PDB file of N, CA and C in Angstrom:
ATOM      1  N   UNK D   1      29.065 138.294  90.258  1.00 41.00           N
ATOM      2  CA  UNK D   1      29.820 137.102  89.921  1.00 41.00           C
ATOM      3  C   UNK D   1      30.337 137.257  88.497  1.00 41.00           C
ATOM      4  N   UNK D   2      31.440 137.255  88.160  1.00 44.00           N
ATOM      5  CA  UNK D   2      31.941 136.817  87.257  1.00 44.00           C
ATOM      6  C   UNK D   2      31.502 135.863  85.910  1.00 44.00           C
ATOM      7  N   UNK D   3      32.156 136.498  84.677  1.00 46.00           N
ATOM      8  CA  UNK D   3      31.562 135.209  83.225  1.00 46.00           C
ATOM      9  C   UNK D   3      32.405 133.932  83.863  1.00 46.00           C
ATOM     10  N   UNK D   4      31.261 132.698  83.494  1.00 47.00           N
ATOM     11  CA  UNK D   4      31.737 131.410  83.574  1.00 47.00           C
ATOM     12  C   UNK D   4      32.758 131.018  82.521  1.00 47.00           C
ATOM     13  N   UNK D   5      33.375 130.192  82.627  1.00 50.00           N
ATOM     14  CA  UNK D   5      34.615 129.715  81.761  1.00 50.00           C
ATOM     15  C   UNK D   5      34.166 128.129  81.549  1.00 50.00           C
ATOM     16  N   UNK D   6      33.178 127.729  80.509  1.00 55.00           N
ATOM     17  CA  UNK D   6      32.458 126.363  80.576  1.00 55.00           C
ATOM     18  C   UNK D   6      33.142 125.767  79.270  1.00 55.00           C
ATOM     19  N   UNK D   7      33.590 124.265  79.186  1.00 61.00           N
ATOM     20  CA  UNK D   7      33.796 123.467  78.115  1.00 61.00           C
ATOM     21  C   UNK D   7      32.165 123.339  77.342  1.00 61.00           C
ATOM     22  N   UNK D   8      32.518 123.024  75.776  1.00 65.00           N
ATOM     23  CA  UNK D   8      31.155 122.734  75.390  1.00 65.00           C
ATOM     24  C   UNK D   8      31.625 122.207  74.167  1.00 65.00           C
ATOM     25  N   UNK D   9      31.213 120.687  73.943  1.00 68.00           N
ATOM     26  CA  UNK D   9      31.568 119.786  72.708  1.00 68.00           C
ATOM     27  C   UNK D   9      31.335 120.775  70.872  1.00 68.00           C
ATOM     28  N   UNK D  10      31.519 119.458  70.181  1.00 74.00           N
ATOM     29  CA  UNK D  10      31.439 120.715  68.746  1.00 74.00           C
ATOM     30  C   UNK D  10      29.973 120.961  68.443  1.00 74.00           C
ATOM     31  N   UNK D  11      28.721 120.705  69.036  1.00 74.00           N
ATOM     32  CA  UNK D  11      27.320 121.285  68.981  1.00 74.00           C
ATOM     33  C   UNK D  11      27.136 122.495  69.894  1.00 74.00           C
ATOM     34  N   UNK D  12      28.207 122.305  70.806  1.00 68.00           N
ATOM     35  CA  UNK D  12      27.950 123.522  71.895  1.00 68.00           C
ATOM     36  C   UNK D  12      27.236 122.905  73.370  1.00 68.00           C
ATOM     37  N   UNK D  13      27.139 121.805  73.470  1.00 66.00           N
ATOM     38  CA  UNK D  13      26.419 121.274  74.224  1.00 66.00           C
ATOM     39  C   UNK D  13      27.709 120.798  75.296  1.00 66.00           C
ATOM     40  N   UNK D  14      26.798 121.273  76.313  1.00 61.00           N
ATOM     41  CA  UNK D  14      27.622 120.970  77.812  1.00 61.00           C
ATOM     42  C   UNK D  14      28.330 119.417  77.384  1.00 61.00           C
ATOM     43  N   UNK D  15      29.479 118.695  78.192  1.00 58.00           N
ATOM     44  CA  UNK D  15      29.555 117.339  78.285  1.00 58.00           C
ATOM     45  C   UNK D  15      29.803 117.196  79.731  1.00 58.00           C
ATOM     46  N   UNK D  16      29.199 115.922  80.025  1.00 52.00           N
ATOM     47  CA  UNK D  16      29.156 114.495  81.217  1.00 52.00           C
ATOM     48  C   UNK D  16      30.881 115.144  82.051  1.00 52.00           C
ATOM     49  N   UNK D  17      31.854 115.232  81.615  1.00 52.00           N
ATOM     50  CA  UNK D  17      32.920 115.520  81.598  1.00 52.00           C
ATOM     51  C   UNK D  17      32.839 116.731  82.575  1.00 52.00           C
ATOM     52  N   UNK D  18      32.459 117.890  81.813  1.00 47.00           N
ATOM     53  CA  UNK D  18      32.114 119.034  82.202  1.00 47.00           C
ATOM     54  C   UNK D  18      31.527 119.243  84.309  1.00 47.00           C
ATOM     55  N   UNK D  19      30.660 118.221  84.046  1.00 45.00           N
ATOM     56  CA  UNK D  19      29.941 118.218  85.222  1.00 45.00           C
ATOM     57  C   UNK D  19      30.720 117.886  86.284  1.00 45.00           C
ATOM     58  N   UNK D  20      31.251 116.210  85.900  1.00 54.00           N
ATOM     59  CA  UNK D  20      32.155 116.061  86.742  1.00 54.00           C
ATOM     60  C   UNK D  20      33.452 116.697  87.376  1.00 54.00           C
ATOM     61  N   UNK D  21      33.577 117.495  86.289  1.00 47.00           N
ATOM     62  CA  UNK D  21      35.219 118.155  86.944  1.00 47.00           C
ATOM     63  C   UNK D  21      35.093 119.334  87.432  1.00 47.00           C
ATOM     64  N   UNK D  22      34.069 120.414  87.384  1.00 65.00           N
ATOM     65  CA  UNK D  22      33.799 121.670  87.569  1.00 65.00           C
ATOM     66  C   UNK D  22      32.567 122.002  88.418  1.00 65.00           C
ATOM     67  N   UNK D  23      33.297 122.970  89.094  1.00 79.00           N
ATOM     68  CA  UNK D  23      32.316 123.718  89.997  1.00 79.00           C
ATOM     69  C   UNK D  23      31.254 124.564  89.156  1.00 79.00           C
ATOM     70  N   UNK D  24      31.019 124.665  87.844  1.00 82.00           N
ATOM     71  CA  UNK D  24      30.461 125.616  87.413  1.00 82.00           C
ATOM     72  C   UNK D  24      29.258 125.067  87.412  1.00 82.00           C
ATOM     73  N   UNK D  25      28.455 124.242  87.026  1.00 84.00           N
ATOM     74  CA  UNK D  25      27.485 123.674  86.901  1.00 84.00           C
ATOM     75  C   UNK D  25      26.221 123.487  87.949  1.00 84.00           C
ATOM     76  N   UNK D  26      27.422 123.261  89.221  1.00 88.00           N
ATOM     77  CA  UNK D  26      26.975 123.874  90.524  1.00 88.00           C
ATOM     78  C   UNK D  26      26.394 125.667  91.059  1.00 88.00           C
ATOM     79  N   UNK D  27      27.315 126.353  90.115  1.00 91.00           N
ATOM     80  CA  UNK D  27      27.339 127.537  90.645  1.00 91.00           C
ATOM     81  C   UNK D  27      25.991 128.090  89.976  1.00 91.00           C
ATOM     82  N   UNK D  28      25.777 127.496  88.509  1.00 92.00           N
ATOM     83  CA  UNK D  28      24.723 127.730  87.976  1.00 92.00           C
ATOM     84  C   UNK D  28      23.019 127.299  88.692  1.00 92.00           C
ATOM     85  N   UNK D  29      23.203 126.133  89.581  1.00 92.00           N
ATOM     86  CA  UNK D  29      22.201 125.845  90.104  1.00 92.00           C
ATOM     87  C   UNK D  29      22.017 126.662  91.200  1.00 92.00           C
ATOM     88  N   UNK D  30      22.985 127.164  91.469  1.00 93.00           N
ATOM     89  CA  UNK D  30      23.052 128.031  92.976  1.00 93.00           C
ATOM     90  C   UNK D  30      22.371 129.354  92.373  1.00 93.00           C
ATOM     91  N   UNK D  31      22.923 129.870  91.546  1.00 95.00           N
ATOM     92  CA  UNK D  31      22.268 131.062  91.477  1.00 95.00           C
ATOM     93  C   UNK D  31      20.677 131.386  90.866  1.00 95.00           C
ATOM     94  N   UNK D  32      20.264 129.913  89.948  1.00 95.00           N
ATOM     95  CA  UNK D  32      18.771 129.629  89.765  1.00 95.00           C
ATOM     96  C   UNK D  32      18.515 129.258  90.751  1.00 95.00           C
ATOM     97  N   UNK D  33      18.635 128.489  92.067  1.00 93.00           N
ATOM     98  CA  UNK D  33      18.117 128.766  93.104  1.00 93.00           C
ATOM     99  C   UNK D  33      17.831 129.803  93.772  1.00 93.00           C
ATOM    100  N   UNK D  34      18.532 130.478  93.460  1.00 94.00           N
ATOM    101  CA  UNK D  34      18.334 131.927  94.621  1.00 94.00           C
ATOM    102  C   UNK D  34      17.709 132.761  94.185  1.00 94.00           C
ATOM    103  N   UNK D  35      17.564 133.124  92.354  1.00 94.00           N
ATOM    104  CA  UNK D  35      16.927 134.000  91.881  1.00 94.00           C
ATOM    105  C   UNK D  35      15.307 133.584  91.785  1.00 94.00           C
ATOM    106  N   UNK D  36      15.321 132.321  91.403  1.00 92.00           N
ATOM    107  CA  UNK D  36      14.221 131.166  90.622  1.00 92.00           C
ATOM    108  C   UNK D  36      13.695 131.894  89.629  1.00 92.00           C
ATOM    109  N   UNK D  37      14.655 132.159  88.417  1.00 93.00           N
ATOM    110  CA  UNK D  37      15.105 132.565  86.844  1.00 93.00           C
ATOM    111  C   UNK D  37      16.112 132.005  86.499  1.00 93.00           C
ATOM    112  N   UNK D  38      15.694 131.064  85.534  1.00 93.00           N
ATOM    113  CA  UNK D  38      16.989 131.079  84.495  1.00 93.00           C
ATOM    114  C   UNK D  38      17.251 132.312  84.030  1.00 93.00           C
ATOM    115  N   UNK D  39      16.844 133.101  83.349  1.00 94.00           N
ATOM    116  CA  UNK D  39      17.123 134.568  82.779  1.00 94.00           C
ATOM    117  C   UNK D  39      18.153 135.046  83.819  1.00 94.00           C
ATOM    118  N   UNK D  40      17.341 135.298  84.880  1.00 95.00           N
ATOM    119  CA  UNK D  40      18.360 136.123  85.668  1.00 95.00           C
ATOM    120  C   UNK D  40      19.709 135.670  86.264  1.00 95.00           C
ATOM    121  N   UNK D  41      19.346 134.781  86.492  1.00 96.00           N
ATOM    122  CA  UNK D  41      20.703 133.649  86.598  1.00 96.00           C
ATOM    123  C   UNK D  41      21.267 133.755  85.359  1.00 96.00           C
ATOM    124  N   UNK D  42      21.184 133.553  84.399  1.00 95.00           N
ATOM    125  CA  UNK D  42      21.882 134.185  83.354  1.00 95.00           C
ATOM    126  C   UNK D  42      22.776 134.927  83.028  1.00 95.00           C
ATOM    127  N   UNK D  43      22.093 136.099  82.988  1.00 96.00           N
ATOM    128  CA  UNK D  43      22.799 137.311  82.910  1.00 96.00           C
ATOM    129  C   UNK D  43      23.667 137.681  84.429  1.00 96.00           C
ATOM    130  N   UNK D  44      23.388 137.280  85.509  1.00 96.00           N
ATOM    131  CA  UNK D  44      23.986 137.397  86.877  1.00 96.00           C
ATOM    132  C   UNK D  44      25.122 136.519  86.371  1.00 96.00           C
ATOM    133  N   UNK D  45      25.309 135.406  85.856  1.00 94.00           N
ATOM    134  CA  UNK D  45      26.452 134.743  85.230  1.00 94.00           C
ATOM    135  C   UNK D  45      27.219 135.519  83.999  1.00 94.00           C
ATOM    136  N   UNK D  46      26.505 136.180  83.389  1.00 94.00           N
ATOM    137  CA  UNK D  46      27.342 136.340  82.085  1.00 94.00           C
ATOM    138  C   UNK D  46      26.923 135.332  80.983  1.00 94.00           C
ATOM    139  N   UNK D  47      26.073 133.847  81.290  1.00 94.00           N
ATOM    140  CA  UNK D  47      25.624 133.375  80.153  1.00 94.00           C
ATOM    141  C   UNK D  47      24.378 133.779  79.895  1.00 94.00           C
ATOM    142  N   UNK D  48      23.828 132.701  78.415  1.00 94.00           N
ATOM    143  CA  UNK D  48      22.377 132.677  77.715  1.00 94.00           C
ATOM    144  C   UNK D  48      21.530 131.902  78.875  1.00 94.00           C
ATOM    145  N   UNK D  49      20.120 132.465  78.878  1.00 93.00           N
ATOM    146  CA  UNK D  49      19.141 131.272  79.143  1.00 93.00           C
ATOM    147  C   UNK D  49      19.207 130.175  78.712  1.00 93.00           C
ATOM    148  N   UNK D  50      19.896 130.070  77.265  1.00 92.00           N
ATOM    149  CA  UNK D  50      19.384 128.498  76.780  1.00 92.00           C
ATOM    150  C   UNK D  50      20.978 127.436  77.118  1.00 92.00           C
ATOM    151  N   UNK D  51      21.878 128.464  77.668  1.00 91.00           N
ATOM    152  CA  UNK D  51      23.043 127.629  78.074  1.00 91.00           C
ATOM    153  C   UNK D  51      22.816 127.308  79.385  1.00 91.00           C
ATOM    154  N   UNK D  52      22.309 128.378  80.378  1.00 93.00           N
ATOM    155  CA  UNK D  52      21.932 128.020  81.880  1.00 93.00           C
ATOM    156  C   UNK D  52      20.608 126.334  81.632  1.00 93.00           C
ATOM    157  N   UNK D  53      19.866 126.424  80.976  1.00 91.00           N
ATOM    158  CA  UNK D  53      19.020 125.247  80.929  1.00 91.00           C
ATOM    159  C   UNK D  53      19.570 124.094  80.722  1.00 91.00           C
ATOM    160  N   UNK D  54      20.787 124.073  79.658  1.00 89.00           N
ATOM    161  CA  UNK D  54      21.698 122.923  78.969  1.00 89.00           C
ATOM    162  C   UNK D  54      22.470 122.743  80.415  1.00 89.00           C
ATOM    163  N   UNK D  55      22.798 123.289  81.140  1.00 90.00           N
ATOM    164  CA  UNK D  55      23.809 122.725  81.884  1.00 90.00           C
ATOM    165  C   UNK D  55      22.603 122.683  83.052  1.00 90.00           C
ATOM    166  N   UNK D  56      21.574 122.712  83.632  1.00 89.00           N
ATOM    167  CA  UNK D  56      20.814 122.433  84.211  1.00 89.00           C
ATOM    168  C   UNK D  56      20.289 120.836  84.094  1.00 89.00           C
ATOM    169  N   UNK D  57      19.943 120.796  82.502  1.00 86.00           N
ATOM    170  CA  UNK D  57      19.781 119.379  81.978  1.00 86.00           C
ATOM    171  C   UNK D  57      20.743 118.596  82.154  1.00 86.00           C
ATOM    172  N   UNK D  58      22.170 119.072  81.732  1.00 82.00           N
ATOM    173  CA  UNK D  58      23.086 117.946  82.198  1.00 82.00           C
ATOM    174  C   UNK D  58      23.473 117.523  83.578  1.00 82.00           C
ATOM    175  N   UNK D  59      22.958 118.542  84.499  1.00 84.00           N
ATOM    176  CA  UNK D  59      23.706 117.883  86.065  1.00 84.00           C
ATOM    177  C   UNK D  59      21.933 116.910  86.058  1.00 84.00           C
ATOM    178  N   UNK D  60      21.076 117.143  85.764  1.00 84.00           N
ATOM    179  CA  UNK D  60      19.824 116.589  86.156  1.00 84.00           C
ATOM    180  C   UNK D  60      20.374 114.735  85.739  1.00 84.00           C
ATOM    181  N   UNK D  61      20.638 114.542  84.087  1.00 81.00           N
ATOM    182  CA  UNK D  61      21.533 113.638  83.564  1.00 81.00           C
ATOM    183  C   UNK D  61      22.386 113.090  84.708  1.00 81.00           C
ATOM    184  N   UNK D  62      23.382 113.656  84.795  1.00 78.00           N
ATOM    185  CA  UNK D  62      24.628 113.293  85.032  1.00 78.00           C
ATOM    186  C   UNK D  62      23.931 112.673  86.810  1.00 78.00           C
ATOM    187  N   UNK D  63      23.205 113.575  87.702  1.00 78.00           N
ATOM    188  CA  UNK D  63      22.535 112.888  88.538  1.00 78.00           C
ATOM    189  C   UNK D  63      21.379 112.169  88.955  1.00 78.00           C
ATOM    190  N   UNK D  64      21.086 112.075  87.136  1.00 78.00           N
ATOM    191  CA  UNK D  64      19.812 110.774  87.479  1.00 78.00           C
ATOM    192  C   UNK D  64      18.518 111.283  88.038  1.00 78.00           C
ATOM    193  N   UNK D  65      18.049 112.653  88.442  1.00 83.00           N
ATOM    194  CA  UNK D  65      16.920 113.180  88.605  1.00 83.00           C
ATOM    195  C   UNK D  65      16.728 114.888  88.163  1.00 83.00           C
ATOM    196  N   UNK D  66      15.537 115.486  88.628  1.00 88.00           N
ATOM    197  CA  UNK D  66      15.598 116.919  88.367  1.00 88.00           C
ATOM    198  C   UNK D  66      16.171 117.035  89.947  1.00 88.00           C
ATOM    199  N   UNK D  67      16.536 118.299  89.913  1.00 87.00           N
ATOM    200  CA  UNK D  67      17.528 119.272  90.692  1.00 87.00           C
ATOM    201  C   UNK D  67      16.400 120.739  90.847  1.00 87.00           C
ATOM    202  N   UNK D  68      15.412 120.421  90.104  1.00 86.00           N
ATOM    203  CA  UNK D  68      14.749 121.828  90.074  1.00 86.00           C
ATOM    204  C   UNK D  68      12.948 121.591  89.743  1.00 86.00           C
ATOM    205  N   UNK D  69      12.355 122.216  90.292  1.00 85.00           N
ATOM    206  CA  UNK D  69      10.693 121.919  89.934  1.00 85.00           C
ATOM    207  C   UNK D  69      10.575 123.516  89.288  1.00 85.00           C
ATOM    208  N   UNK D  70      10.259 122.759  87.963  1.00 78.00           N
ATOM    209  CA  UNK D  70      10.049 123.830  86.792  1.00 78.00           C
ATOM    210  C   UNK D  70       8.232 124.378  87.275  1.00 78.00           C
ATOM    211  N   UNK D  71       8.002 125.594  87.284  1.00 78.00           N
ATOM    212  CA  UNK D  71       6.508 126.131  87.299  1.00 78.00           C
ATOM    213  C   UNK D  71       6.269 127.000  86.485  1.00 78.00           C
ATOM    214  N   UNK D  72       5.306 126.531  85.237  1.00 73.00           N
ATOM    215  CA  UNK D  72       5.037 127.753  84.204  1.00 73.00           C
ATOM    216  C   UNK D  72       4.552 129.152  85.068  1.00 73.00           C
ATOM    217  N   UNK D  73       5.224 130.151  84.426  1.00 65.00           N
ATOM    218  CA  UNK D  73       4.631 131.663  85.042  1.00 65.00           C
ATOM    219  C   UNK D  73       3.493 132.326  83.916  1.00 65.00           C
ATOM    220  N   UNK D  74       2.924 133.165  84.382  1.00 63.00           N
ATOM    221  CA  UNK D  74       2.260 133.969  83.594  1.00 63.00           C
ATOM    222  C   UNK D  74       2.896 134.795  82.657  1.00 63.00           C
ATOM    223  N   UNK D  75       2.362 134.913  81.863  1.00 63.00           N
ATOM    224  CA  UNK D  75       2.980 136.155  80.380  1.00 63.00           C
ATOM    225  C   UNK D  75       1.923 137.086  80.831  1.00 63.00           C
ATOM    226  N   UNK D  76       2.687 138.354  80.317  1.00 57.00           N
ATOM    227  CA  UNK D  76       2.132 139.488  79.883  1.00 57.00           C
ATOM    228  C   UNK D  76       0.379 139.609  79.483  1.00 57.00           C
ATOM    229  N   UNK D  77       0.643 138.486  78.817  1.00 56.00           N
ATOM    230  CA  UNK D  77      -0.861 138.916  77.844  1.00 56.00           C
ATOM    231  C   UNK D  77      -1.851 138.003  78.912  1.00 56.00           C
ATOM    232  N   UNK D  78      -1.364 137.358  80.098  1.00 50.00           N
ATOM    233  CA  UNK D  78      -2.233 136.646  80.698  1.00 50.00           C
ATOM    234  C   UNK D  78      -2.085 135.473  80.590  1.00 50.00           C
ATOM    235  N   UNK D  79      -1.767 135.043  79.489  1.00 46.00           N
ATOM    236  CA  UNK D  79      -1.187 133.432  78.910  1.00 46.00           C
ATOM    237  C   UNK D  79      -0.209 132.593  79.914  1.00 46.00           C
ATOM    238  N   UNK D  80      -0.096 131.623  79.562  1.00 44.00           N
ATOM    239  CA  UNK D  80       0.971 130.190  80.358  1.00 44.00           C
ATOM    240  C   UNK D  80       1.537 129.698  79.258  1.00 44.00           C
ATOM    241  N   UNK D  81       3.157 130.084  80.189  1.00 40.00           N
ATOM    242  CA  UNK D  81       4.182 130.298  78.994  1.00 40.00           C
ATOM    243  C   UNK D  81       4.915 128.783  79.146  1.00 40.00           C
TER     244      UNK D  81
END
């Protein structure tokens, strides 16, 4: 898949706007669905982890619930990340 082409206000932060008019936000949930990584969904997009989360947060916003059940994984060292 292709880099996303996303609006993002002057903090960089997704807008309400954004959600409504574009398929991208969608496409981003589609592909954290399928991988169940933000990371990899990520980079399978062409964006950051911390932009895939921002626009995760905003469709959650924009639709009034989560869209996703977050589950801490294990680290390396054994830890809960």
């Amino acid at each position: 898949m292709g880099r996303l082409r996303l609006g993002f206000d002057s903090a960089g932060v997704p807008t309400m706007a954004d959600v409504a008019t574009t398929p991208n936000e969608l496409l981003v949930l589609l592909d954290v669905s399928r991988t169940a990584k933000f990371t990899t969904a990520a980079r399978n997009l062409g964006l950051t982890h911390s932009t895939v989360s921002r626009l995760i947060a905003v469709l959650e916003k924009c639709l009034g619930g989560r869209v996703l059940t977050r589950v801490a994984l294990e680290g390396r060292a054994g830890g809960r990340i």
